[in-house]
mmCIF file of C-alpha atoms in Angstrom:
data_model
loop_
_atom_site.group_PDB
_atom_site.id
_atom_site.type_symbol
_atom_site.label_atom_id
_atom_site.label_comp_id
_atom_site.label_asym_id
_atom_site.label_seq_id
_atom_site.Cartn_x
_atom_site.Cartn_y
_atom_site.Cartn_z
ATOM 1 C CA UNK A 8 201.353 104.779 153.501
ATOM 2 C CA UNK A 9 203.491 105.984 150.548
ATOM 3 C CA UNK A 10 202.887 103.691 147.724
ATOM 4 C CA UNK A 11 205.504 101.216 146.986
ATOM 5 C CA UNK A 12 207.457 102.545 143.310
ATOM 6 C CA UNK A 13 208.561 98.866 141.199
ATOM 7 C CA UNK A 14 210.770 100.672 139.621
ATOM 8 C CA UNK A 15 212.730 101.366 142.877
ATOM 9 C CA UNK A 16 212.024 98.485 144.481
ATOM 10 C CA UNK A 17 213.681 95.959 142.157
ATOM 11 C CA UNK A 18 216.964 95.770 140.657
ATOM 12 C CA UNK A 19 217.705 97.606 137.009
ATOM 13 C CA UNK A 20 218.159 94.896 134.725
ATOM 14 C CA UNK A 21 220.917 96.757 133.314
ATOM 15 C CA UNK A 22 222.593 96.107 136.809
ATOM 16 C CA UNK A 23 224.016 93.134 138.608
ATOM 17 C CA UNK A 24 221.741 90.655 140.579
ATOM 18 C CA UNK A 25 221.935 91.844 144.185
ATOM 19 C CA UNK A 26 223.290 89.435 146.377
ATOM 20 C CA UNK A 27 219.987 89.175 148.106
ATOM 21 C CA UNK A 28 216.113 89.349 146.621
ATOM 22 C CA UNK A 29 212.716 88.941 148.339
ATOM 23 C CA UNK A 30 210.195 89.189 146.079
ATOM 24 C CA UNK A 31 206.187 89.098 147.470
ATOM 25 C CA UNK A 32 207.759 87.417 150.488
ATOM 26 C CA UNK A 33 204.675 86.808 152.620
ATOM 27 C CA UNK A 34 205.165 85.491 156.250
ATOM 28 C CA UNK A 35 202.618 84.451 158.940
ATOM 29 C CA UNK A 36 202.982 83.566 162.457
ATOM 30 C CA UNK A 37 199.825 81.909 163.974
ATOM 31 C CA UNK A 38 196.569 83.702 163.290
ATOM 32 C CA UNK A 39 199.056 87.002 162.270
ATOM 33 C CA UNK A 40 199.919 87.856 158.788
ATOM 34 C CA UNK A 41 202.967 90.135 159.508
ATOM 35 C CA UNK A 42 204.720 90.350 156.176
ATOM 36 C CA UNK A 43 202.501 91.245 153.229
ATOM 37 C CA UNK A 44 204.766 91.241 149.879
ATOM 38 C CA UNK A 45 207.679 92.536 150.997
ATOM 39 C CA UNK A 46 210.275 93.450 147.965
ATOM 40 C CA UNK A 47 213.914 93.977 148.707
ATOM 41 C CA UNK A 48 216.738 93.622 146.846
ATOM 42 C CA UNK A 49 220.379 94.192 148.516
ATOM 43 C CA UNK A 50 223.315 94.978 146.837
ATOM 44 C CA UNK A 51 226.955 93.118 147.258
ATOM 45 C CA UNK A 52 229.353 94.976 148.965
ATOM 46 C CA UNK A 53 227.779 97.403 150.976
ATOM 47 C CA UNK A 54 225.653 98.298 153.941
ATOM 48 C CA UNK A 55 221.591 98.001 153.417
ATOM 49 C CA UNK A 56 219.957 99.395 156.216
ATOM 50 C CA UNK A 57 215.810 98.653 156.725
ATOM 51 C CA UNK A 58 214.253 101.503 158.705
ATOM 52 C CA UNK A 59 210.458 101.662 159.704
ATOM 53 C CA UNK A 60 208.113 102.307 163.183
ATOM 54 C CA UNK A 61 207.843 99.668 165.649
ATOM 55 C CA UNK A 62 205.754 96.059 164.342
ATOM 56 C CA UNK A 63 206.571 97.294 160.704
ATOM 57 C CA UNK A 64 207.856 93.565 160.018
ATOM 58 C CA UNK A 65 211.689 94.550 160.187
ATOM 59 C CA UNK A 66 212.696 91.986 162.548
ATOM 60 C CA UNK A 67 210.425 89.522 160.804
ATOM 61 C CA UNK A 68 212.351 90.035 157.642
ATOM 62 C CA UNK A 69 215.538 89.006 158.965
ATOM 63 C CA UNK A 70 214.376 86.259 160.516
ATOM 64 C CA UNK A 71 212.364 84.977 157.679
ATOM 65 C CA UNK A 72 215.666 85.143 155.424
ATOM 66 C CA UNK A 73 217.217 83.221 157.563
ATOM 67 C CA UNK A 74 214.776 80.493 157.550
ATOM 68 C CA UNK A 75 213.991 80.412 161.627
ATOM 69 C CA UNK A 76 209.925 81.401 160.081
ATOM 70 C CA UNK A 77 209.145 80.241 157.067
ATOM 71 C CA UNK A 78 207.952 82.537 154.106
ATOM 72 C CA UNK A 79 204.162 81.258 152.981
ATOM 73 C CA UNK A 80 204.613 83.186 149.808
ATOM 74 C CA UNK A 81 206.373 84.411 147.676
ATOM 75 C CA UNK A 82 210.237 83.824 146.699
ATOM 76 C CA UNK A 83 214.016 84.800 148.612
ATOM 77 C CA UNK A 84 217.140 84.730 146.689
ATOM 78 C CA UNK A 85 220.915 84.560 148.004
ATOM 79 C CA UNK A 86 223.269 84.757 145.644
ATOM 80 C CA UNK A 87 221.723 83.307 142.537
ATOM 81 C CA UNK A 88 220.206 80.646 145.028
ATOM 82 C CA UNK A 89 216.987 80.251 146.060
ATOM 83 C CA UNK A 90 216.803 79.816 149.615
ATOM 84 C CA UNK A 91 213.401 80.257 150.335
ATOM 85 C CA UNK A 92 212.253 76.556 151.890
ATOM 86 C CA UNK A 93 215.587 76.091 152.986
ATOM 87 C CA UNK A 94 216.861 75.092 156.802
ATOM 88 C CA UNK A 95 218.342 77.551 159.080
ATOM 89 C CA UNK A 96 221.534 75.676 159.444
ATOM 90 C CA UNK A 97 221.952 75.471 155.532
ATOM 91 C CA UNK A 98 221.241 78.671 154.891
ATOM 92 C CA UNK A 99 223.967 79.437 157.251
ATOM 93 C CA UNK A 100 226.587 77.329 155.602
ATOM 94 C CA UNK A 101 225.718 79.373 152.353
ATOM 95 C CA UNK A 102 226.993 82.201 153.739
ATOM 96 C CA UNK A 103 224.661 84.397 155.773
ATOM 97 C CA UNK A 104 225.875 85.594 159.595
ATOM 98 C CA UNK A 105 222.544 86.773 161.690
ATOM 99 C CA UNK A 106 222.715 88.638 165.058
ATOM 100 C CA UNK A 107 219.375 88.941 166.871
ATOM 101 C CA UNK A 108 218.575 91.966 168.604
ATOM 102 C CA UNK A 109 218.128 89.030 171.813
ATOM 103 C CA UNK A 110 222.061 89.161 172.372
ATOM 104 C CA UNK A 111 222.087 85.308 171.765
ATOM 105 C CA UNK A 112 225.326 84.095 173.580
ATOM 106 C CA UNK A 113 225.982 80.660 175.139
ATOM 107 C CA UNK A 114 225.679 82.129 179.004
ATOM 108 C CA UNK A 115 227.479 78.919 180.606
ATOM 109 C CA UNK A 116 230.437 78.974 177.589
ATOM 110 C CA UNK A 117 233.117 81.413 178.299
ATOM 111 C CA UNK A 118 233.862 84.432 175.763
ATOM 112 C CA UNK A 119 235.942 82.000 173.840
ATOM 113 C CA UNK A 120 234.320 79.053 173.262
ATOM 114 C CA UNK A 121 231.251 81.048 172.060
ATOM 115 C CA UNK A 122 233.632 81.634 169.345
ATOM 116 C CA UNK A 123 235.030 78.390 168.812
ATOM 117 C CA UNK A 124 231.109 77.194 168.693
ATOM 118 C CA UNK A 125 230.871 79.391 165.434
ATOM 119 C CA UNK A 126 234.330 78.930 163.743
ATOM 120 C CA UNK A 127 235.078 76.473 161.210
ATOM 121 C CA UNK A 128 235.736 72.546 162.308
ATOM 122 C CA UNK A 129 236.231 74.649 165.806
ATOM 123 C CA UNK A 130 239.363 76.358 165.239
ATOM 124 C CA UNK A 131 239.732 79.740 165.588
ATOM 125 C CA UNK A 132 242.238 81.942 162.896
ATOM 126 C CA UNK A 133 243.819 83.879 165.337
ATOM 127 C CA UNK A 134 244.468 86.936 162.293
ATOM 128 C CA UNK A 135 241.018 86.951 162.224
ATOM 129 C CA UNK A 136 240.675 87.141 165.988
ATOM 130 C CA UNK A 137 243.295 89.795 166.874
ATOM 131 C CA UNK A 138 241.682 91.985 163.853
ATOM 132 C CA UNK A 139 238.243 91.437 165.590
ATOM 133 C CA UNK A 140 239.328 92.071 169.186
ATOM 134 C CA UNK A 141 240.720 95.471 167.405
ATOM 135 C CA UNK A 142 237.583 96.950 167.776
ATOM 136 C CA UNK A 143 236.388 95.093 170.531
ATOM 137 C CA UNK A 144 239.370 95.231 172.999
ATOM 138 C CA UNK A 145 236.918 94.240 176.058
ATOM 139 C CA UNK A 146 236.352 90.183 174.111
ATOM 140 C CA UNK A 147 240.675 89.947 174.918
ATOM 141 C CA UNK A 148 239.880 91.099 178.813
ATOM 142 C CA UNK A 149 237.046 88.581 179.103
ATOM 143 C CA UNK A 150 238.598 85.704 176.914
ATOM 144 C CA UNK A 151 238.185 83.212 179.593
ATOM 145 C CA UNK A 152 235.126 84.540 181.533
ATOM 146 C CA UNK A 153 231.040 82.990 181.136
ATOM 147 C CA UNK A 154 229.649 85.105 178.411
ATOM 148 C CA UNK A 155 226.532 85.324 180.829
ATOM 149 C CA UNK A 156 228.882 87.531 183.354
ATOM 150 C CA UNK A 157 228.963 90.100 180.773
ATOM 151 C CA UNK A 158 226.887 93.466 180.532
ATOM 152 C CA UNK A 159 224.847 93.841 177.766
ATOM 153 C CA UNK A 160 226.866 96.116 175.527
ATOM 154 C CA UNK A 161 229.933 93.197 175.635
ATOM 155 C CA UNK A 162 227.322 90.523 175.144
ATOM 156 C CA UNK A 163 226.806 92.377 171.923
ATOM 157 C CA UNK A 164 230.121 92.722 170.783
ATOM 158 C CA UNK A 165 230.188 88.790 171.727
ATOM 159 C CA UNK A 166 227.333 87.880 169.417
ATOM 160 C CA UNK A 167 228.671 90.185 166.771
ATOM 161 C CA UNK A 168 232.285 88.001 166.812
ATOM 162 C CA UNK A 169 230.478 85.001 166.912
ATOM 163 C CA UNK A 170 228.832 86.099 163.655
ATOM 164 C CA UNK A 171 231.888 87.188 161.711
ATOM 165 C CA UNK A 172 234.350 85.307 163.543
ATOM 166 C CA UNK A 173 234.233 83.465 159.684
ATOM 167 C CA UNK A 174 234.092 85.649 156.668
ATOM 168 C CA UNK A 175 230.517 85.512 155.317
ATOM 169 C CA UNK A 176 228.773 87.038 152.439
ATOM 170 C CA UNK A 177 226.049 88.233 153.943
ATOM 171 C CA UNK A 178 225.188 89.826 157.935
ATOM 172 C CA UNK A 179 221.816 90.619 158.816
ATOM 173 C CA UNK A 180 221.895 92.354 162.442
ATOM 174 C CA UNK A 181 219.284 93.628 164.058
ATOM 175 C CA UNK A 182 219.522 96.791 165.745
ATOM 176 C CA UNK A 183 223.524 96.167 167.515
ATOM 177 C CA UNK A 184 223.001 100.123 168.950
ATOM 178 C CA UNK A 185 220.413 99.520 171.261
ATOM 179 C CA UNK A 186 221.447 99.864 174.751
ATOM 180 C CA UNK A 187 225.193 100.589 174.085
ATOM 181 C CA UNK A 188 227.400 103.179 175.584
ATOM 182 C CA UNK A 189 229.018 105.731 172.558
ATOM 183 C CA UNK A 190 232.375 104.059 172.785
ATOM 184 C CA UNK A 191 230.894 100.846 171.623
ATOM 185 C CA UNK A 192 228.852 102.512 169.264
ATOM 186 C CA UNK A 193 232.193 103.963 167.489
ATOM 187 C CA UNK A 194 233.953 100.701 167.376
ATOM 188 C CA UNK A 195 230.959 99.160 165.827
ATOM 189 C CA UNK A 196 230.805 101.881 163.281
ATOM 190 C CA UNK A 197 234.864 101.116 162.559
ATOM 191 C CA UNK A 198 233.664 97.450 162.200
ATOM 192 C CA UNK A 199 231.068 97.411 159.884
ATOM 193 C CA UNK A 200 233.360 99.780 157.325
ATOM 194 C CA UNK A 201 235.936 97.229 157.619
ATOM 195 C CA UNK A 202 233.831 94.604 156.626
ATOM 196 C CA UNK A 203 232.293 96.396 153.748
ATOM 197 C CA UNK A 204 235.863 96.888 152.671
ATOM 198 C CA UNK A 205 236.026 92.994 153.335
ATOM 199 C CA UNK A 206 233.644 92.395 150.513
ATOM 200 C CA UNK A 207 230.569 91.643 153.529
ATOM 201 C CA UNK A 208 227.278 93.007 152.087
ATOM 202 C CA UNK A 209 225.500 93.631 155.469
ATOM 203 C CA UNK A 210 221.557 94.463 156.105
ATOM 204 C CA UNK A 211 221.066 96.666 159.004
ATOM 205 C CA UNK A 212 217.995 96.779 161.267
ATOM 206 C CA UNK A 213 218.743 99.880 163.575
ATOM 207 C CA UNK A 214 216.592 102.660 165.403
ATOM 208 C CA UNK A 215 219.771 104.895 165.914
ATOM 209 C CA UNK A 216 219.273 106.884 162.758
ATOM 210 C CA UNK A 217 222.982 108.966 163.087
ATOM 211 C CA UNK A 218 224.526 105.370 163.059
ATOM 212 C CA UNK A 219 222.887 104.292 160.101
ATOM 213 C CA UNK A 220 223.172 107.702 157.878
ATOM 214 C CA UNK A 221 226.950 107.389 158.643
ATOM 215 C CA UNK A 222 227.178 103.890 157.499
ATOM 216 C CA UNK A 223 224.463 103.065 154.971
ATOM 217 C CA UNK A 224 224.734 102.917 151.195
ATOM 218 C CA UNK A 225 220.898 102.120 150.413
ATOM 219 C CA UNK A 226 217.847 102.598 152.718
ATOM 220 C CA UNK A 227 214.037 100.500 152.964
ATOM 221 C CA UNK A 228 211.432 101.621 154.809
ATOM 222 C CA UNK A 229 208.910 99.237 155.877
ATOM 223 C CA UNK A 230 205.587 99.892 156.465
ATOM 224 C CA UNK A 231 203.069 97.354 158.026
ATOM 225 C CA UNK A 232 204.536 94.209 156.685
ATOM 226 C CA UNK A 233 205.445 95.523 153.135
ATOM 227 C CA UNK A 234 208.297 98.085 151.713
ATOM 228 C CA UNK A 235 206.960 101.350 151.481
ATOM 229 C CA UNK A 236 210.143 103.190 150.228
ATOM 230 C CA UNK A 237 213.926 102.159 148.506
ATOM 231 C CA UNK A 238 216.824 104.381 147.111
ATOM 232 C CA UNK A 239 220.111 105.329 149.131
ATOM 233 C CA UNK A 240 220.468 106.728 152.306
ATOM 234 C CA UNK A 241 221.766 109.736 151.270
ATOM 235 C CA UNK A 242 219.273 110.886 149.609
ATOM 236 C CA UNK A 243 216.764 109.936 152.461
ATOM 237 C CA UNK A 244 219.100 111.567 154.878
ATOM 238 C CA UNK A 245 219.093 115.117 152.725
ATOM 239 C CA UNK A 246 215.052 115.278 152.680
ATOM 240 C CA UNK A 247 213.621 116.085 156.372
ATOM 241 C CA UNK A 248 210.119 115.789 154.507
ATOM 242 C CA UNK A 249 210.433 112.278 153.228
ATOM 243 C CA UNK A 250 211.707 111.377 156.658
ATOM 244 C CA UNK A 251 208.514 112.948 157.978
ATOM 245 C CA UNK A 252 205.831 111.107 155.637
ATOM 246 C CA UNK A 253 207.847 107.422 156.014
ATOM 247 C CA UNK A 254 208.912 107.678 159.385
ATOM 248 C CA UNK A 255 207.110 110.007 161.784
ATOM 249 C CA UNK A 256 210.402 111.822 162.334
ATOM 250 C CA UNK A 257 213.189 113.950 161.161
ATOM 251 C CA UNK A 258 216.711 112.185 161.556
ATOM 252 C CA UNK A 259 218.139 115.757 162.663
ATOM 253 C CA UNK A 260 215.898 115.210 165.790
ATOM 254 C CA UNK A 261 217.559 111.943 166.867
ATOM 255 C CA UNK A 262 220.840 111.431 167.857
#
């Protein structure tokens, strides 16, 4: 595993805070110890993408951040805040969205009221609604049908409106790609640019590397249960060897 750099792996003081820290964030689940010090800082305003093999500790990240496993170690920071012992629904009221890679809709609760569920007091901004169903035309089709009639790719775009149905500062979504036919794929690209231009700093778990080279800003690569590499995607995406040592792979070979 390619050593970890500090220098790369936290903020320049000379720079602002990033709207998100972990620092030594150490999580365990039962007799596992799946995060091991992980450091990550993400910026405000764009799209931070964390990369890495299977059981690297990606999806454990999110969820640690947003509280639904607790870190044993070690500090997280939203925002000047510290959020670390913190409880999932409070750490949702200060601003962070998460969509698991689960599809977590309300099966029984139709297209809209899965929305309504997440929206503010309950009421829905329709602006905010017609500029969502933009890019996800199929949500206006289904409005009034059980969100657990759906196929997977429009429960995605489901739990993705649920989770910016109100502006947030922060998304974390983990892997939206998987399973979804191109089309989707290209409205989801239009969407997340949209929201960076909405001031929404996202972090990105995704295994469809083309998605994330076109979108992503900076790039971590996790390696059992720590961060093994951090700098921008674009300079990840230009070197086919550092793709080989961190990742097994060359992104040219994936589409």
């Amino acid at each position: 595993m390619e050593q970890p750099n500090p220098n790369t792996l936290r903020p320049d003081p000379g720079h602002a805070e990033p709207l998100l820290q972990l620092t030594g964030v150490h999580t365990r689940i039962g007799q596992y110890h799946i995060l091991q010090g992980v450091d990550l800082a993400v910026p405000r305003g764009g799209l931070s993408v964390l990369l890495g093999r299977n059981g690297a500790g990606k999806t454990t990240t999110l969820r640690t951040i947003m509280g639904l496993w607790k870190a044993s170690e070690g500090t997280i920071r939203f925002d000047g805040r510290d959020i670390t012992t913190l409880a999932t629904p409070d750490i949702a009221r200060a601003g962070i969205a998460y969509v698991p890679e689960n599809m977590a809709v309300f099966s029984e609760l139709t297209v809209r009221e899965n929305l309504v569920l997440a929206a503010r007091n309950g009421a829905l901004d329709q602006a905010r609604v017609d500029w969502i169903c933009g890019f996800f035309p199929a949500l206006r089709k289904f409005w009034n049908y059980p969100a657990g009639n759906l196929s997977g790719g429009q429960k995605q775009m489901v739990a993705i409106a649920r989770a910016i149905v109100e502006p947030r500062k922060l998304l974390l979504v983990d892997e939206p790609t998987k399973g979804l036919a191109p089309s989707i794929v290209h409205s989801l690209i239009a969407a997340f640019r949209e929201l960076k231009e909405r001031e929404t700093t996202i972090l990105l778990v995704e295994q469809n590397f083309n998605f994330v080279r076109s979108l992503g800003d900076t790039v971590s690569v996790m390696d059992d249960g720590r961060v093994a590499h951090a700098g921008t995607m674009a300079a990840l995406a230009g070197d086919a060897a550092l793709q080989q040592r961190l990742l097994g792979l060359s992104l040219d070979t994936h589409q």
